[in-house]
């Protein structure tokens, strides 16, 4: 029966909610072996064995929000806070460009220090200096006008994980001033403006049920994002969820494969969180159908301070400096690390 579901998913790119739930709840190792092989094949049909690399620049650890799972939440008084200047961000890009990166991902907490004007200045400077590179933003929720201005300044892509597509679950992970409705509005606006848009969620976050995951997958299928970021939830010691269990490698890999089959053309990273819960997590992610890696390009001195969860890998060979190590790891997983921009093949509005 499970085998038939996997075949149907492969042939039609879809399953009903009930079928998805069944596939997830009754999964076995044998199912995963078939599912991941199928997902890898589908990924190969779209992208060959290419794995795209993105340089991640974590520019600010200040955050005005208070998400219960996140180590950067404003009420974490133990968090070490830092901000990178425009010049420091440019230095990261220069360093990354020399290493071969052609996508820069600017990610930070929601930090009002960075005005639209400042972001526009930074984005235009990057695009002017490196016209063949893509700029991806991961700045959290902003106004429509702000999203539009940043797009007009040259930003190409925007990552905004929806975190969970179940509003009740959303309420348990976030303070009351944040809502799923606003998150979804932002995602729709990003898409409408013309960004290559990414959504995503944490696997095994507290209170997550199989029904929540089915809603996440349904949302992803309907929204048709160009990118999807998923990784296991990992507790952070200075958050209300410090005693909660981490999400598993096994379920994350299973879901990566399902997402690849639901959206064959999606750009799907094998995330740092996956590499944190297991030393070969990112390689296993690639084998399960992921095709993007995002090594850290932030200045070495601040990497430990960008602490979303405990024990985040950040100074060893997963970081951008050791691209040879990364290339070897990707190769061991059957992939070929490629330098170019690697745009999505999913149609984008306005472009
Ligand atoms: N464990 C795993 N992922 C986390 N994120 C934030 N906190 C954690 C955590 N404790 C993820 C969120 C966010 C992204 C930047 O990092 O999904 O969108
Ligand atoms: Fe910063 Fe959630 S704690 S956006």
Short mmCIF file of C-alpha atoms and ligand atoms in Angstrom, two decimals:
data_model
loop_
_atom_site.label_atom_id
_atom_site.label_comp_id
_atom_site.label_asym_id
_atom_site.label_seq_id
_atom_site.Cartn_x
_atom_site.Cartn_y
_atom_site.Cartn_z
CA UNK A 1 0.00 0.00 0.00
CA UNK A 2 2.75 2.46 0.97
CA UNK A 3 4.57 1.46 -2.20
CA UNK A 4 1.51 2.35 -4.23
CA UNK A 5 1.31 5.74 -2.56
CA UNK A 6 4.94 6.45 -3.42
CA UNK A 7 4.33 5.40 -7.01
CA UNK A 8 1.28 7.62 -7.23
CA UNK A 9 3.25 10.53 -5.79
CA UNK A 10 5.98 9.94 -8.37
CA UNK A 11 3.58 9.65 -11.30
CA UNK A 12 1.17 12.47 -10.46
CA UNK A 13 3.21 14.78 -8.21
CA UNK A 14 0.39 14.76 -5.69
CA UNK A 15 -1.53 12.80 -3.06
CA UNK A 16 -4.70 13.59 -1.13
CA UNK A 17 -4.36 14.85 2.43
CA UNK A 18 -5.43 11.45 3.75
CA UNK A 19 -2.84 9.69 1.62
CA UNK A 20 -0.07 12.04 2.74
CA UNK A 21 -1.01 11.45 6.35
CA UNK A 22 -0.98 7.71 5.84
CA UNK A 23 2.38 7.81 4.07
CA UNK A 24 3.90 9.77 6.94
CA UNK A 25 2.30 7.96 9.85
CA UNK A 26 3.02 4.44 8.62
CA UNK A 27 6.47 5.07 7.19
CA UNK A 28 9.13 2.36 7.43
CA UNK A 29 12.82 2.30 6.52
CA UNK A 30 11.89 0.39 3.43
CA UNK A 31 9.42 3.11 2.39
CA UNK A 32 12.11 5.72 2.91
CA UNK A 33 14.57 3.80 0.74
CA UNK A 34 12.08 3.75 -2.14
CA UNK A 35 10.86 7.31 -1.56
CA UNK A 36 14.33 8.83 -1.46
CA UNK A 37 15.47 6.92 -4.52
CA UNK A 38 12.40 8.17 -6.38
CA UNK A 39 12.94 11.73 -5.16
CA UNK A 40 16.61 11.67 -6.16
CA UNK A 41 15.61 10.47 -9.61
CA UNK A 42 13.03 13.25 -9.98
CA UNK A 43 15.60 15.84 -8.87
CA UNK A 44 18.03 14.43 -11.43
CA UNK A 45 15.49 14.83 -14.23
CA UNK A 46 15.21 18.54 -13.43
CA UNK A 47 18.68 19.53 -12.29
CA UNK A 48 20.98 16.60 -13.00
CA UNK A 49 23.22 16.02 -10.00
CA UNK A 50 23.97 19.74 -9.60
CA UNK A 51 23.99 21.15 -6.10
CA UNK A 52 23.84 24.94 -5.87
CA UNK A 53 25.72 26.87 -3.24
CA UNK A 54 24.55 30.03 -1.49
CA UNK A 55 26.70 32.13 0.80
CA UNK A 56 24.87 32.94 4.02
CA UNK A 57 25.61 36.29 5.64
CA UNK A 58 24.04 36.55 9.09
CA UNK A 59 24.17 40.32 9.41
CA UNK A 60 22.32 40.94 12.70
CA UNK A 61 21.52 38.96 15.82
CA UNK A 62 19.14 41.62 17.14
CA UNK A 63 15.49 40.71 16.86
CA UNK A 64 12.38 42.58 17.89
CA UNK A 65 10.30 39.39 17.90
CA UNK A 66 9.93 36.77 20.57
CA UNK A 67 9.33 33.45 18.81
CA UNK A 68 9.33 30.77 21.50
CA UNK A 69 11.73 28.45 19.65
CA UNK A 70 14.40 30.94 18.64
CA UNK A 71 17.59 31.76 20.50
CA UNK A 72 17.62 35.28 19.06
CA UNK A 73 14.22 36.15 20.62
CA UNK A 74 14.19 39.55 22.28
CA UNK A 75 13.62 38.19 25.78
CA UNK A 76 16.77 36.08 25.65
CA UNK A 77 19.01 38.24 27.78
CA UNK A 78 21.92 35.83 27.35
CA UNK A 79 22.06 36.26 23.59
CA UNK A 80 25.11 38.08 22.33
CA UNK A 81 24.00 40.74 19.91
CA UNK A 82 25.91 42.17 16.95
CA UNK A 83 25.27 44.05 13.76
CA UNK A 84 27.37 44.09 10.60
CA UNK A 85 27.89 47.43 8.88
CA UNK A 86 27.26 47.88 5.16
CA UNK A 87 31.00 47.72 4.69
CA UNK A 88 31.35 44.48 6.63
CA UNK A 89 28.55 42.95 4.57
CA UNK A 90 30.31 44.02 1.36
CA UNK A 91 33.52 42.43 2.63
CA UNK A 92 31.69 39.14 3.17
CA UNK A 93 30.38 39.30 -0.40
CA UNK A 94 33.82 40.07 -1.80
CA UNK A 95 35.30 37.18 0.07
CA UNK A 96 32.43 34.95 -1.07
CA UNK A 97 32.70 36.07 -4.68
CA UNK A 98 36.38 35.14 -4.72
CA UNK A 99 35.48 31.73 -3.32
CA UNK A 100 33.02 31.27 -6.19
CA UNK A 101 29.66 32.18 -4.66
CA UNK A 102 27.11 33.74 -7.02
CA UNK A 103 24.26 33.97 -4.54
CA UNK A 104 24.43 35.96 -1.32
CA UNK A 105 21.77 35.40 1.29
CA UNK A 106 21.34 38.27 3.73
CA UNK A 107 19.72 36.87 6.83
CA UNK A 108 19.09 38.55 10.16
CA UNK A 109 16.72 38.95 13.05
CA UNK A 110 13.98 41.54 12.59
CA UNK A 111 16.14 44.53 13.45
CA UNK A 112 14.78 48.06 12.92
CA UNK A 113 18.30 49.46 12.88
CA UNK A 114 18.40 48.55 9.19
CA UNK A 115 16.03 50.96 7.44
CA UNK A 116 14.73 50.43 3.92
CA UNK A 117 17.20 53.09 2.77
CA UNK A 118 20.12 51.22 4.29
CA UNK A 119 19.04 47.88 2.84
CA UNK A 120 18.49 49.44 -0.59
CA UNK A 121 21.97 50.93 -0.43
CA UNK A 122 23.49 47.56 0.52
CA UNK A 123 21.55 45.65 -2.16
CA UNK A 124 22.42 48.13 -4.94
CA UNK A 125 26.07 48.11 -3.93
CA UNK A 126 26.20 44.30 -4.09
CA UNK A 127 24.41 44.19 -7.45
CA UNK A 128 26.63 46.90 -8.88
CA UNK A 129 29.84 45.24 -7.84
CA UNK A 130 28.73 41.68 -8.64
CA UNK A 131 26.18 41.93 -11.45
CA UNK A 132 26.26 38.19 -12.08
CA UNK A 133 25.32 37.35 -8.50
CA UNK A 134 21.84 36.94 -7.04
CA UNK A 135 20.80 38.57 -3.79
CA UNK A 136 18.45 36.64 -1.52
CA UNK A 137 16.85 38.35 1.46
CA UNK A 138 15.75 36.66 4.67
CA UNK A 139 14.65 39.61 6.78
CA UNK A 140 11.34 38.46 8.20
CA UNK A 141 8.03 40.25 7.88
CA UNK A 142 7.98 43.75 6.37
CA UNK A 143 5.44 46.03 4.71
CA UNK A 144 4.44 45.67 1.07
CA UNK A 145 6.17 48.96 0.27
CA UNK A 146 9.35 47.80 1.87
CA UNK A 147 9.34 44.46 0.01
CA UNK A 148 8.77 46.41 -3.19
CA UNK A 149 11.54 48.92 -2.61
CA UNK A 150 14.05 46.18 -1.84
CA UNK A 151 13.01 44.33 -4.98
CA UNK A 152 13.42 47.47 -7.05
CA UNK A 153 16.86 47.96 -5.53
CA UNK A 154 17.81 44.63 -7.11
CA UNK A 155 16.98 41.84 -4.65
CA UNK A 156 16.09 38.66 -6.53
CA UNK A 157 14.78 36.24 -3.94
CA UNK A 158 13.18 36.23 -0.50
CA UNK A 159 13.06 33.47 2.09
CA UNK A 160 10.28 33.62 4.65
CA UNK A 161 9.49 30.31 6.27
CA UNK A 162 5.79 30.03 7.07
CA UNK A 163 6.90 27.92 10.13
CA UNK A 164 3.58 26.00 10.27
CA UNK A 165 0.46 26.21 8.12
CA UNK A 166 -1.86 25.45 11.06
CA UNK A 167 -2.95 28.68 12.74
CA UNK A 168 -3.52 27.09 16.13
CA UNK A 169 -0.03 25.56 16.01
CA UNK A 170 1.34 28.90 14.83
CA UNK A 171 -0.13 30.46 17.97
CA UNK A 172 1.73 27.97 20.18
CA UNK A 173 5.11 28.78 18.62
CA UNK A 174 4.77 32.55 18.51
CA UNK A 175 3.79 35.44 20.76
CA UNK A 176 0.29 36.77 20.21
CA UNK A 177 1.33 39.76 18.12
CA UNK A 178 2.43 37.41 15.32
CA UNK A 179 -0.13 35.60 13.18
CA UNK A 180 -0.19 33.03 10.43
CA UNK A 181 -2.49 35.36 8.52
CA UNK A 182 0.13 38.09 8.38
CA UNK A 183 2.83 35.58 7.48
CA UNK A 184 0.75 34.33 4.56
CA UNK A 185 -0.04 37.90 3.46
CA UNK A 186 3.69 38.61 3.34
CA UNK A 187 4.36 35.46 1.29
CA UNK A 188 1.63 36.38 -1.20
CA UNK A 189 2.99 39.90 -1.52
CA UNK A 190 6.54 38.68 -2.13
CA UNK A 191 5.33 36.45 -4.90
CA UNK A 192 3.19 39.15 -6.44
CA UNK A 193 6.06 41.64 -6.45
CA UNK A 194 8.14 39.16 -8.42
CA UNK A 195 10.60 37.69 -5.95
CA UNK A 196 11.62 34.06 -6.28
CA UNK A 197 9.99 33.15 -3.00
CA UNK A 198 10.80 30.55 -0.38
CA UNK A 199 8.63 29.22 2.44
CA UNK A 200 9.28 26.36 4.85
CA UNK A 201 8.89 24.96 8.32
CA UNK A 202 10.64 23.22 11.18
CA UNK A 203 10.30 19.47 11.45
CA UNK A 204 9.35 18.21 14.90
CA UNK A 205 8.62 21.61 16.42
CA UNK A 206 6.74 21.41 19.73
CA UNK A 207 3.02 20.57 19.34
CA UNK A 208 3.46 19.60 15.67
CA UNK A 209 1.15 16.73 14.63
CA UNK A 210 0.89 14.70 11.44
CA UNK A 211 -2.10 16.88 10.53
CA UNK A 212 0.06 20.01 10.86
CA UNK A 213 2.63 18.48 8.51
CA UNK A 214 -0.07 17.56 5.98
CA UNK A 215 -1.23 21.20 6.07
CA UNK A 216 2.37 22.34 5.52
CA UNK A 217 2.74 20.06 2.52
CA UNK A 218 -0.64 21.10 1.09
CA UNK A 219 0.29 24.76 1.49
CA UNK A 220 3.63 24.17 -0.22
CA UNK A 221 1.98 22.34 -3.11
CA UNK A 222 -0.65 25.07 -3.57
CA UNK A 223 1.67 28.05 -3.10
CA UNK A 224 4.25 26.72 -5.59
CA UNK A 225 7.25 28.50 -4.07
CA UNK A 226 10.55 28.54 -5.94
CA UNK A 227 12.36 27.47 -2.75
CA UNK A 228 11.45 25.48 0.35
CA UNK A 229 13.55 25.44 3.52
CA UNK A 230 12.96 22.73 6.10
CA UNK A 231 15.12 21.53 8.95
CA UNK A 232 14.67 19.82 12.28
CA UNK A 233 13.62 21.89 15.27
CA UNK A 234 16.53 21.98 17.74
CA UNK A 235 15.96 23.29 21.28
CA UNK A 236 17.89 26.34 22.45
CA UNK A 237 18.85 26.41 26.12
CA UNK A 238 17.68 29.99 26.71
CA UNK A 239 14.16 29.62 25.30
CA UNK A 240 10.86 28.36 26.72
CA UNK A 241 11.32 25.25 24.55
CA UNK A 242 14.66 24.29 26.10
CA UNK A 243 13.28 20.97 27.41
CA UNK A 244 11.50 20.02 24.18
CA UNK A 245 12.70 17.20 21.98
CA UNK A 246 14.52 17.93 18.73
CA UNK A 247 13.03 16.93 15.40
CA UNK A 248 14.56 13.83 13.85
CA UNK A 249 16.91 13.37 10.94
CA UNK A 250 14.74 10.53 9.72
CA UNK A 251 11.48 12.50 9.46
CA UNK A 252 13.26 15.51 7.95
CA UNK A 253 14.75 13.34 5.20
CA UNK A 254 11.39 11.67 4.57
CA UNK A 255 9.75 15.09 4.16
CA UNK A 256 12.54 16.41 1.92
CA UNK A 257 11.80 13.51 -0.43
CA UNK A 258 8.05 14.15 -0.37
CA UNK A 259 8.59 17.85 -1.12
CA UNK A 260 10.88 17.00 -4.06
CA UNK A 261 8.12 14.80 -5.49
CA UNK A 262 5.38 17.39 -4.87
CA UNK A 263 7.45 20.15 -6.49
CA UNK A 264 10.05 18.55 -8.80
CA UNK A 265 11.59 21.90 -9.80
CA UNK A 266 11.91 23.35 -6.30
CA UNK A 267 15.26 24.56 -4.97
CA UNK A 268 15.56 22.61 -1.76
CA UNK A 269 18.41 23.21 0.67
CA UNK A 270 20.00 20.58 2.82
CA UNK A 271 20.09 22.86 5.85
CA UNK A 272 22.60 23.67 8.57
CA UNK A 273 20.12 22.34 11.16
CA UNK A 274 20.22 18.96 9.42
CA UNK A 275 24.03 19.05 9.56
CA UNK A 276 23.81 19.97 13.24
CA UNK A 277 21.72 17.00 14.39
CA UNK A 278 23.84 14.54 12.42
CA UNK A 279 27.44 14.85 11.15
CA UNK A 280 26.42 13.58 7.70
CA UNK A 281 22.93 15.12 7.79
CA UNK A 282 23.52 17.42 4.84
CA UNK A 283 24.89 14.64 2.66
CA UNK A 284 21.88 12.51 3.53
CA UNK A 285 19.63 15.46 2.64
CA UNK A 286 21.16 15.60 -0.84
CA UNK A 287 20.61 11.88 -1.27
CA UNK A 288 16.98 12.39 -0.27
CA UNK A 289 16.38 15.02 -2.98
CA UNK A 290 17.82 18.33 -1.74
CA UNK A 291 19.90 20.36 -4.23
CA UNK A 292 21.15 23.46 -2.39
CA UNK A 293 23.74 24.04 0.34
CA UNK A 294 24.18 27.31 2.21
CA UNK A 295 27.58 27.57 3.86
CA UNK A 296 28.28 30.38 6.27
CA UNK A 297 30.02 33.49 4.90
CA UNK A 298 29.60 35.63 8.01
CA UNK A 299 32.78 36.93 9.67
CA UNK A 300 34.12 34.04 11.80
CA UNK A 301 34.00 36.18 14.96
CA UNK A 302 30.20 36.55 14.92
CA UNK A 303 29.15 33.07 13.85
CA UNK A 304 28.67 31.64 17.32
CA UNK A 305 26.57 34.65 18.27
CA UNK A 306 23.99 33.93 15.58
CA UNK A 307 22.57 31.23 17.75
CA UNK A 308 19.09 30.15 16.64
CA UNK A 309 19.50 26.77 18.37
CA UNK A 310 22.12 24.93 20.44
CA UNK A 311 25.36 23.58 18.96
CA UNK A 312 24.88 25.09 15.51
CA UNK A 313 27.74 24.00 13.28
CA UNK A 314 29.59 27.05 12.12
CA UNK A 315 33.34 26.99 12.35
CA UNK A 316 34.35 23.61 11.03
CA UNK A 317 34.53 22.37 7.54
CA UNK A 318 30.88 23.10 6.77
CA UNK A 319 31.69 26.80 6.49
CA UNK A 320 32.46 28.60 3.27
CA UNK A 321 36.24 28.72 3.76
CA UNK A 322 36.59 25.05 3.14
CA UNK A 323 34.81 24.74 -0.17
CA UNK A 324 37.00 21.80 -1.05
CA UNK A 325 35.67 19.93 1.99
CA UNK A 326 32.15 20.81 0.96
CA UNK A 327 32.75 19.78 -2.64
CA UNK A 328 34.06 16.45 -1.42
CA UNK A 329 31.08 15.93 0.85
CA UNK A 330 28.60 16.81 -1.89
CA UNK A 331 30.42 14.47 -4.24
CA UNK A 332 30.27 11.67 -1.68
CA UNK A 333 26.51 12.16 -1.74
CA UNK A 334 26.52 11.84 -5.55
CA UNK A 335 26.24 15.56 -6.27
CA UNK A 336 28.33 18.13 -8.12
CA UNK A 337 28.78 21.48 -6.43
CA UNK A 338 28.25 24.27 -8.96
CA UNK A 339 29.06 27.94 -8.63
CA UNK A 340 26.56 29.77 -10.84
CA UNK A 341 23.41 31.56 -9.64
CA UNK A 342 21.14 28.57 -10.02
CA UNK A 343 17.79 30.25 -10.52
CA UNK A 344 14.57 28.35 -10.05
CA UNK A 345 12.82 26.80 -13.00
CA UNK A 346 9.44 27.64 -11.51
CA UNK A 347 7.79 30.58 -13.31
CA UNK A 348 7.95 33.90 -11.50
CA UNK A 349 5.46 36.76 -11.71
CA UNK A 350 6.58 39.93 -13.49
CA UNK A 351 9.82 38.45 -14.81
N1 LIG B 1 15.55 25.04 15.64
C1 LIG B 1 15.54 24.91 14.31
N2 LIG B 1 15.30 25.93 13.46
C2 LIG B 1 15.08 27.13 14.00
N3 LIG B 1 14.79 28.31 13.42
C3 LIG B 1 14.67 29.24 14.40
N4 LIG B 1 14.86 28.67 15.61
C4 LIG B 1 15.10 27.35 15.38
C5 LIG B 1 15.34 26.24 16.22
N5 LIG B 1 15.35 26.35 17.55
C6 LIG B 1 14.57 28.46 11.98
C7 LIG B 1 13.20 29.09 11.72
C8 LIG B 1 13.54 30.37 11.00
C9 LIG B 1 14.92 30.09 10.44
C10 LIG B 1 15.73 31.29 10.16
O1 LIG B 1 15.54 29.30 11.43
O2 LIG B 1 12.43 28.22 10.88
O3 LIG B 1 12.63 30.71 9.99
FE1 LIG B 2 13.32 36.77 15.61
FE2 LIG B 2 11.32 34.99 15.54
S1 LIG B 2 12.62 35.53 17.22
S2 LIG B 2 11.80 36.49 14.04
#
